[in-house]
Coordinates of C-alpha atoms in Angstrom, one line a residue:
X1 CA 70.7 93.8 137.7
X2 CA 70.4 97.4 138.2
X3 CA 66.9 97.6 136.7
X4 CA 65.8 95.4 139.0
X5 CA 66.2 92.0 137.3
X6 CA 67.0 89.0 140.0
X7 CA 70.9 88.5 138.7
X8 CA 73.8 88.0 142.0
X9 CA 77.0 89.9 142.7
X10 CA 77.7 86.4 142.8
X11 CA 76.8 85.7 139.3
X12 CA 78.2 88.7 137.6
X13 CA 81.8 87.9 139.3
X14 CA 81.7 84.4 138.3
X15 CA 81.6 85.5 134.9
X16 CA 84.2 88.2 134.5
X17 CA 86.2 86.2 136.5
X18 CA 85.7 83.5 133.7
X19 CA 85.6 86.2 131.1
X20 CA 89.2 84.7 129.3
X21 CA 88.9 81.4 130.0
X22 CA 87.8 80.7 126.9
X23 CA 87.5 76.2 125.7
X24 CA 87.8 76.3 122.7
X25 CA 87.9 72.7 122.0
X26 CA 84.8 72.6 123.9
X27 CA 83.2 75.5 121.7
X28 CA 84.2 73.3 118.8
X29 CA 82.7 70.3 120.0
X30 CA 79.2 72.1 121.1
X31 CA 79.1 74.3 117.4
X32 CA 79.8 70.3 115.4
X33 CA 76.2 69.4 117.5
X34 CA 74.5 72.2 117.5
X35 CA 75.5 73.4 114.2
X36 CA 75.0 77.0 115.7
X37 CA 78.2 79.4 116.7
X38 CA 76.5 81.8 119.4
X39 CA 74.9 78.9 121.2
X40 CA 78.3 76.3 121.1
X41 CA 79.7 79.5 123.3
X42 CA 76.8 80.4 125.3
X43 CA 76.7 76.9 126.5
X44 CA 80.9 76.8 126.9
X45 CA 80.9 79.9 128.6
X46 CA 77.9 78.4 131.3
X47 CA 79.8 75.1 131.7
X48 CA 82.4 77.7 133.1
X49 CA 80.3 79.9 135.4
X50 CA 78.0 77.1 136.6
X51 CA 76.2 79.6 138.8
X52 CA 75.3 82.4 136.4
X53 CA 74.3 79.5 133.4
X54 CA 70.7 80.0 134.2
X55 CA 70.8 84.1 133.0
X56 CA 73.3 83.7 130.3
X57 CA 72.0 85.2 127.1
X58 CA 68.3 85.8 128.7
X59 CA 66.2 87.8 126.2
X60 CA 68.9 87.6 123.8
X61 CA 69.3 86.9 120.8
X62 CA 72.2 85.7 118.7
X63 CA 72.5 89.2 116.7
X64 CA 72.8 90.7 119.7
X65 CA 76.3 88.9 120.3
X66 CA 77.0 89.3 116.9
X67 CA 76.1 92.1 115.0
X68 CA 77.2 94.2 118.3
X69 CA 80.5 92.5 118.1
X70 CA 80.4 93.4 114.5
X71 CA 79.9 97.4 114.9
X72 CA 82.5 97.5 117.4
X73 CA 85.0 95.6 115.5
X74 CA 84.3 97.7 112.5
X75 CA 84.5 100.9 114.6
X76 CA 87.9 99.6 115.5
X77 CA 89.1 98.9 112.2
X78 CA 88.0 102.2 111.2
X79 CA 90.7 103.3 114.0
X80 CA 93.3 101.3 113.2
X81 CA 93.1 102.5 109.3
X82 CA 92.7 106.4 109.9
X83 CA 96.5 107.2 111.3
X84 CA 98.0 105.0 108.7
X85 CA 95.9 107.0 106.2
X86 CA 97.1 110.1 108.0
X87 CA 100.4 108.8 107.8
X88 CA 100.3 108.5 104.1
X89 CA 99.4 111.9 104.0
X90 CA 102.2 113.3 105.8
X91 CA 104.6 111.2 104.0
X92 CA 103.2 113.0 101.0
X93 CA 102.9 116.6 101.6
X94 CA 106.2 116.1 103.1
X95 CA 107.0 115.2 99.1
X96 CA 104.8 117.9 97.6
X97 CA 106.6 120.3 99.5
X98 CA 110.2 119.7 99.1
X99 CA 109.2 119.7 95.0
X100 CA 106.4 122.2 94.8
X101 CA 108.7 124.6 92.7
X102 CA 110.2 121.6 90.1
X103 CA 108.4 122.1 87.0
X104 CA 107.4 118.7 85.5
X105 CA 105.6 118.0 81.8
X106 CA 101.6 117.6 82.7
X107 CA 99.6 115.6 80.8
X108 CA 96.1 115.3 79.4
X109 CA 95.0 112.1 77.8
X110 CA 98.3 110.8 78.3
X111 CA 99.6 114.0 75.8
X112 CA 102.0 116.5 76.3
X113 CA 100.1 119.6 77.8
X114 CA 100.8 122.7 80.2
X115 CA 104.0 122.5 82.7
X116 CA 102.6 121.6 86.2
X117 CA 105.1 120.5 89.1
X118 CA 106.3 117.8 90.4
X119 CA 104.8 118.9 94.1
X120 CA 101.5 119.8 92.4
X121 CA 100.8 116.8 90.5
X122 CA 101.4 115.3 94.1
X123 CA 98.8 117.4 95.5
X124 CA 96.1 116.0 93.1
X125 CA 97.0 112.4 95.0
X126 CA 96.8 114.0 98.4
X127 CA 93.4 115.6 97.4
X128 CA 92.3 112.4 96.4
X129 CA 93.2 110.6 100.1
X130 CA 92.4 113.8 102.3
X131 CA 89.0 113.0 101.1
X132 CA 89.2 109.2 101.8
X133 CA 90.4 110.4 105.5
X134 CA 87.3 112.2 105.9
X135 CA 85.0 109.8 104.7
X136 CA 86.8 107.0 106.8
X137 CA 85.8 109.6 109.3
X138 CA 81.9 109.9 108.6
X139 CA 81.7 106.3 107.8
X140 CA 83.2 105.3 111.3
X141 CA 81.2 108.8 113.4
X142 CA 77.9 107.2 111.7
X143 CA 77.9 103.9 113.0
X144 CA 75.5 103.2 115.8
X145 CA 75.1 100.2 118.0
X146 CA 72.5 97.5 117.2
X147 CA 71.6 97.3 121.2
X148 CA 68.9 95.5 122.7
X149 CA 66.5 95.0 120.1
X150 CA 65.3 91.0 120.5
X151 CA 64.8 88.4 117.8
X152 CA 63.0 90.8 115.6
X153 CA 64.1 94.0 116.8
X154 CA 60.9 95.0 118.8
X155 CA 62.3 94.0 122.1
X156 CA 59.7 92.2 123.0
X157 CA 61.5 89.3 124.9
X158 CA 63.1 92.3 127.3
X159 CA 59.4 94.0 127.5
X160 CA 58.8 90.2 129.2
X161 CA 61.6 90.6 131.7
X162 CA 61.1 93.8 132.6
X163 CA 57.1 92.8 133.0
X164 CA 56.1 95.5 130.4
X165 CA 57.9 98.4 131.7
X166 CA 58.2 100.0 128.4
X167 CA 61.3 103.0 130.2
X168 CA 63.1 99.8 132.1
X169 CA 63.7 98.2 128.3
X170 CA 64.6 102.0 126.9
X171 CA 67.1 102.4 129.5
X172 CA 69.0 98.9 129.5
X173 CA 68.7 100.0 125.5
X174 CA 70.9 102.6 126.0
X175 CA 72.9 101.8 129.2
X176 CA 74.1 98.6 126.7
X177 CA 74.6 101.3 124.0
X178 CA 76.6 103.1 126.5
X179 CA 78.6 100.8 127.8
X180 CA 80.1 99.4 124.7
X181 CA 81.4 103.3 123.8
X182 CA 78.4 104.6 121.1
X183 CA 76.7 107.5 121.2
X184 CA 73.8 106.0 119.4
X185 CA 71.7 102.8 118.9
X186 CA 70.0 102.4 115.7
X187 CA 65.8 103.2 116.9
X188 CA 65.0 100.4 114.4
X189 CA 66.0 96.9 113.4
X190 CA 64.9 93.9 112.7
X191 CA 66.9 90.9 113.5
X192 CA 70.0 92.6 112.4
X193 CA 71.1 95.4 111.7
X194 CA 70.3 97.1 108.4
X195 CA 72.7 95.3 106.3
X196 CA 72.9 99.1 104.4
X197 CA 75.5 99.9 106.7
X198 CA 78.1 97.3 105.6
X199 CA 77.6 99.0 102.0
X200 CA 78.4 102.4 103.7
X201 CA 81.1 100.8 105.3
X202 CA 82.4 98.8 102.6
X203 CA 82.2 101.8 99.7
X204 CA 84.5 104.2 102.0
X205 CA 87.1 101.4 101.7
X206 CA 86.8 100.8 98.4
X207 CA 86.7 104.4 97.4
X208 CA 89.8 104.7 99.2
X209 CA 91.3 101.5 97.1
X210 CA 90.2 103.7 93.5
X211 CA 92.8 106.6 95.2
X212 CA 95.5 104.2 95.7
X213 CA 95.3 102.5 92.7
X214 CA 95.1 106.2 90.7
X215 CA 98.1 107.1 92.7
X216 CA 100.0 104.0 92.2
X217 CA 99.3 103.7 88.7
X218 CA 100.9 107.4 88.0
X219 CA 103.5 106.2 89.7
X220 CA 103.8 102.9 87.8
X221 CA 104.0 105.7 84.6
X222 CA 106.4 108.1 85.8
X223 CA 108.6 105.0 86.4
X224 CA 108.3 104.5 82.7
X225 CA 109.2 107.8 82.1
X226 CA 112.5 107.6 84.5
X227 CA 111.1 110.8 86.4
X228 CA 110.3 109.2 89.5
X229 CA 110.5 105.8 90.6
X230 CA 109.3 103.7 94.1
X231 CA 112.4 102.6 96.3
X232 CA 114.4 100.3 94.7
X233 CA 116.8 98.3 97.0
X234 CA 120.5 97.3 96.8
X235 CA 120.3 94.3 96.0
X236 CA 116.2 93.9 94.2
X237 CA 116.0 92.1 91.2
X238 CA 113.6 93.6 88.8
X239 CA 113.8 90.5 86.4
X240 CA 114.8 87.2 86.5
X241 CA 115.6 87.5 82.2
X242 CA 116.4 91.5 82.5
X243 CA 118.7 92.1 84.9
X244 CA 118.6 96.1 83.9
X245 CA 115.0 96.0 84.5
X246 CA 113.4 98.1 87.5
X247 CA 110.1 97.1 87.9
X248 CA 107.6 99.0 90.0
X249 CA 106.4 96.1 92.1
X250 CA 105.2 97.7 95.6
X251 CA 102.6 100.1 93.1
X252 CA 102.0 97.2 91.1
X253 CA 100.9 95.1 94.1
X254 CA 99.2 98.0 95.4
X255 CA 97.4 98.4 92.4
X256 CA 96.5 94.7 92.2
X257 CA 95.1 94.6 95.8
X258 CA 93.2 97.8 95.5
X259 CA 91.8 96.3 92.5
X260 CA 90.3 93.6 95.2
X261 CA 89.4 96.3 97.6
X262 CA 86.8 97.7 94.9
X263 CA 85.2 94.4 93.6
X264 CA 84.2 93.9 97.4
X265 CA 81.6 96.2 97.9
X266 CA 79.5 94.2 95.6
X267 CA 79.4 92.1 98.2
X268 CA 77.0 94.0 100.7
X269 CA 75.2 95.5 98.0
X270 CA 73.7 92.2 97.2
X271 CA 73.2 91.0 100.5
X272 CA 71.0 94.2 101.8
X273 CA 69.3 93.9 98.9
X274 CA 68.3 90.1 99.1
X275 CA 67.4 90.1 103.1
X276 CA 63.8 89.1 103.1
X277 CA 61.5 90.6 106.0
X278 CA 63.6 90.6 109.0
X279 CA 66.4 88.8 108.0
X280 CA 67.6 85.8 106.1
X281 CA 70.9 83.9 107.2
X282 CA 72.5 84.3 103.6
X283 CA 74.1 87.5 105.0
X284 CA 76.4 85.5 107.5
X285 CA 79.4 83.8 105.5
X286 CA 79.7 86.3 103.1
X287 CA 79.6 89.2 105.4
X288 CA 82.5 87.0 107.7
X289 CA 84.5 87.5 104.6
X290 CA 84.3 90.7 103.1
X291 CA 83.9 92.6 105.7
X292 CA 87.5 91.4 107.3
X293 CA 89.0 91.2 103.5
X294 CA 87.9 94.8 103.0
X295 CA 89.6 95.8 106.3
X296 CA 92.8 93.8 106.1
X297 CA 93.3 94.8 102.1
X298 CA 93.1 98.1 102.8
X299 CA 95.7 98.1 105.8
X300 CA 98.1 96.1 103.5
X301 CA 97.6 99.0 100.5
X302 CA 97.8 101.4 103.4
X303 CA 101.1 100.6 104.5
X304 CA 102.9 99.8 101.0
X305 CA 101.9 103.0 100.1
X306 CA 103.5 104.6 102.8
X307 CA 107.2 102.9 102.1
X308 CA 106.7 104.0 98.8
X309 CA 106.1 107.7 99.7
X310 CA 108.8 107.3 102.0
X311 CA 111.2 106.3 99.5
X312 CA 109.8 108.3 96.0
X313 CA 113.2 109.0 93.9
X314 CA 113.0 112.1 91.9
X315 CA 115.3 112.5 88.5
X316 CA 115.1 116.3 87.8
X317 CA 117.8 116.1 84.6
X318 CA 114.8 113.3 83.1
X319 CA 112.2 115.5 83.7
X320 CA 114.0 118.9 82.6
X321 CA 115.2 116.7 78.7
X322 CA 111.6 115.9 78.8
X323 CA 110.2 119.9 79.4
X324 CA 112.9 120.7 76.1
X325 CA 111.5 118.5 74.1
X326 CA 108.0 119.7 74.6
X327 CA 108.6 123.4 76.1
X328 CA 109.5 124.6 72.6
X329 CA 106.5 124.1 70.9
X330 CA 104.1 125.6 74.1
X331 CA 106.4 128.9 74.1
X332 CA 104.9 129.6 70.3
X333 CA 102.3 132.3 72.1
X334 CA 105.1 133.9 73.9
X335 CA 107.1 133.7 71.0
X336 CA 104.2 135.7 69.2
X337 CA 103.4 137.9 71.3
X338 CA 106.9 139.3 72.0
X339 CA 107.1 139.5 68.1
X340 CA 104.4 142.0 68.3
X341 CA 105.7 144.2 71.0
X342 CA 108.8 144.4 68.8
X343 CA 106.3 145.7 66.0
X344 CA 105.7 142.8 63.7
X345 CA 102.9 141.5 62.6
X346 CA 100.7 138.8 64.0
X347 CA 99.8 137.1 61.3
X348 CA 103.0 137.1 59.5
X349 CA 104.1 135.6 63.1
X350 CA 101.4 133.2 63.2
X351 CA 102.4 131.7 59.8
X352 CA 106.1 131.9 59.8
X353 CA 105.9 130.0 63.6
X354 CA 103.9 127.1 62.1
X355 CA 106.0 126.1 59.1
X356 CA 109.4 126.2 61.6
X357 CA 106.9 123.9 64.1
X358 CA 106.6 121.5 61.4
X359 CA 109.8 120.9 60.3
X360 CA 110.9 120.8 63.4
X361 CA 108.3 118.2 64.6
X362 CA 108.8 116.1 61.5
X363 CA 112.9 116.0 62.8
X364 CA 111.2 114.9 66.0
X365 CA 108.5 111.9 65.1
X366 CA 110.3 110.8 61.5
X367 CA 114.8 110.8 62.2
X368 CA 113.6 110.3 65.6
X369 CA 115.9 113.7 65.9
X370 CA 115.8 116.5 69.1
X371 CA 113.3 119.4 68.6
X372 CA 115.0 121.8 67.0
X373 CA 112.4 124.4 66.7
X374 CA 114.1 127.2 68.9
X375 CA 117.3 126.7 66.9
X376 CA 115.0 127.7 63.7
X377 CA 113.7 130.4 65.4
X378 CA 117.3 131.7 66.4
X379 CA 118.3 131.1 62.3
X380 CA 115.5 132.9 61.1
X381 CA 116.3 136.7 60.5
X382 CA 113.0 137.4 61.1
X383 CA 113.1 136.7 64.4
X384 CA 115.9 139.0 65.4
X385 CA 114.4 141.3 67.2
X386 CA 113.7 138.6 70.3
X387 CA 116.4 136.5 69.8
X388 CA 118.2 137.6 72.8
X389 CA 114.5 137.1 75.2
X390 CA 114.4 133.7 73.7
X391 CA 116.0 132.1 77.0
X392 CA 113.6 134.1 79.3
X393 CA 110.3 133.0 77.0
X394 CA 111.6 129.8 77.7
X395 CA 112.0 129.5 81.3
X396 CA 110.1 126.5 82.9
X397 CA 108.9 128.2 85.9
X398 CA 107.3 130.4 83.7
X399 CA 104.8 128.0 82.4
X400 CA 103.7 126.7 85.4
X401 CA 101.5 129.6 87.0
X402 CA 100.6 129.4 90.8
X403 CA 101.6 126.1 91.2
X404 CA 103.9 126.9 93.7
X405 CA 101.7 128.9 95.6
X406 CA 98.5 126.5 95.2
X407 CA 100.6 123.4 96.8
X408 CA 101.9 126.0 100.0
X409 CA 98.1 127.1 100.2
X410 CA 97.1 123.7 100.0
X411 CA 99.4 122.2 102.5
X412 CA 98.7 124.7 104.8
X413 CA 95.0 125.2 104.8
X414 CA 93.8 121.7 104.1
X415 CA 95.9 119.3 104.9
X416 CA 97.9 119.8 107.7
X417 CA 94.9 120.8 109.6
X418 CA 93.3 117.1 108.7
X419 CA 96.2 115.9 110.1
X420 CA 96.3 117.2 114.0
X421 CA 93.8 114.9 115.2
X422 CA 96.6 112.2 114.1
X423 CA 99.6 113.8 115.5
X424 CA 101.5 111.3 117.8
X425 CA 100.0 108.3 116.4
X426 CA 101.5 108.2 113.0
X427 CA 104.7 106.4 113.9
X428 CA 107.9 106.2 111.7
X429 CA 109.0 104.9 109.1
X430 CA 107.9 101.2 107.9
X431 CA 110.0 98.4 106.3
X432 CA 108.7 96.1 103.8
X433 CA 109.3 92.1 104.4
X434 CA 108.5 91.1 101.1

């Protein structure tokens, strides 16, 4: 109307007065003849606003109800997913602080390597979702609006109405664009939009499921371990046989759904790569699935994984047996090197070190016995001259280098500043029903 086209106050008021009052049974009745959603509503809707039925959808098309409803629906998801992301963040650095000092057993290959900490290890999951956050971000900033673009994206059916005035068609491009809050249109489409955007769309989320399920999984083996387990309540059984058991269900179940979250981007990998010319309709049912599956998995995932990080139990005596067990044999350079400063030789070190190692770690792995390496060390004559820095070369915190520093660095410079955007909308704390 305000380019000029011949549409009534009149009209326009009859249909946002009529904008909610919504037939459904009707729309069902028109889609089971017509066999054709858009249309079943366009012709509900003008049974409603009997005056404005003649402009209804002109120079429309039915991508232009739908795939805009689409990119504003997925913009909207994006912002109902960021603060509970940010939220899970919180809940974590929160966690990564309290224990950025506690020296834990780090592993490579699932082996007994170099002490980390508990709040560091932590870190390398908040890394993980700090980057998830930002590409939630991009993916949701990048989005543009489909617009006014006609059956086959070249407007023609608006160049029509607007009797070839190529600016009138530009600008209701735009004011449309405007109106439903994007910066942007896409300049080029064909009857859709480029179905390459649900795969940008779609691999952010799923990206975001291979975090969780990293996260979760660690989790699933530190419960193992008895260093730190997911909240366990009163009254939970772990196991209808094993009534000792504790079983890590909520990373279990997050695991299982992020494992769902992942396989779905498969989905509109196949369909932007099978849309032939323009468009094909093979895009439509799967696209009304995965795309809401994708959205609604990851909220689920998104808030089990907050009440776990709201309820992480910590078991510092566990975690120091299992640093004794292991410490002993990763002191051996200290061990050396002290041996030198007290004037012996390196090499005579070296040697008498590695038979005491392995007696020792045949006590451990064939009587199932303690390490008692340090015990030999304190027997052995030769190793007098340390025995009284023995305790100091064995200190945790000694082993686990800036760890400490790295997580308050981290915390401070990255993270918390990712989170400010978020700050008021990330809520308390959440309850699990099942």
């Amino acid at each position: 109307q305000s380019l000029g086209l011949p549409i009534t106050d009149e009209q326009i008021q009859e249909m946002e007065a009529n904008l909610d009052n919504i037939d459904f049974k009707m729309a069902a009745e028109e889609e089971k003849k017509l066999r054709h959603d858009v249309m079943a509503h366009v012709h509900t809707f003008a049974h409603c606003c009997p005056k404005a039925a003649a402009i209804i959808h002109l120079g429309a098309t039915s991508c232009y109800v739908g795939d805009n409803t689409d990119l504003i629906v997925l913009r909207d998801g994006f912002n109902l997913l960021l603060p509970k992301l940010a939220r899970v963040i919180s809940r974590l650095a929160d966690f990564a602080e309290k224990y950025a000092d506690l020296p834990t057993l780090g592993f490579t290959h699932y082996q007994p390597a170099q002490l980390s900490t508990v709040g560091k290890r932590c870190c390398l999951w908040i890394q993980d979702l700090c980057m998830d956050l930002q590409n939630l971000e991009r993916a949701r900033d990048d989005l543009r609006f489909r617009g006014v673009k006609g059956t086959t994206g070249t407007q023609a059916s608006f160049l029509q109405l607007f009797e070839g005035d190529h600016s009138k068609v530009e600008e209701l491009d735009r004011l449309v664009t405007a109106k439903a809050g994007f910066k942007r249109a896409y300049m080029v489409t064909g009857q859709t939009y480029s179905r390459k955007v649900d795969i940008e769309v779609l691999s952010v989320l799923a990206s975001l499921g291979a975090s969780i399920h990293k996260i979760c999984t660690d989790i699933r083996l530190l419960a193992n371990l008895k260093e730190i387990e997911e909240p366990f309540e009163k009254d939970q059984i772990g196991s209808s046989a094993m009534p000792y058991k504790r079983n890590p269900m909520r990373s279990e179940r997050c695991c299982s759904l992020a494992r769902h979250l992942m396989t779905l981007v498969l989905d509109p990998l196949q369909t932007a790569s099978v849309q032939w010319f323009e468009r094909t309709l093979d895009d439509s049912a799967n696209r009304r699935v995965c795309l809401a599956e994708a959205f609604l998995t990851a909220d689920i995932i998104l808030s089990t994984l907050q009440n776990i990080s709201e309820g992480l139990v910590v078991y510092p005596k566990v975690i120091e047996r299992r640093i004794r067990q292991e410490l002993p044999f990763m002191a051996t350079e200290n061990i050396i090197m002290a041996m030198v400063k007290a004037g012996g030789n390196r090499q005579d070190c070296h040697e008498k070190i590695r038979v005491l190692s392995q007696q020792a770690a045949a006590v451990v792995k064939q009587e199932g016995g303690d390490n008692d390496f340090i015990a030999r060390v304190r027997a052995d004559p030769y190793f007098s001259p340390i025995h009284k820095q023995l305790e100091s070369l064995l200190d945790p915190s000694s082993f686990t280098g800036r760890a400490p520093q790295q997580v308050a660095k981290f915390l401070k410079e990255e993270v918390r500043p990712a989170l400010i955007p978020y700050q008021g909308k990330m809520g308390g704390k959440i309850e699990l029903a099942l």
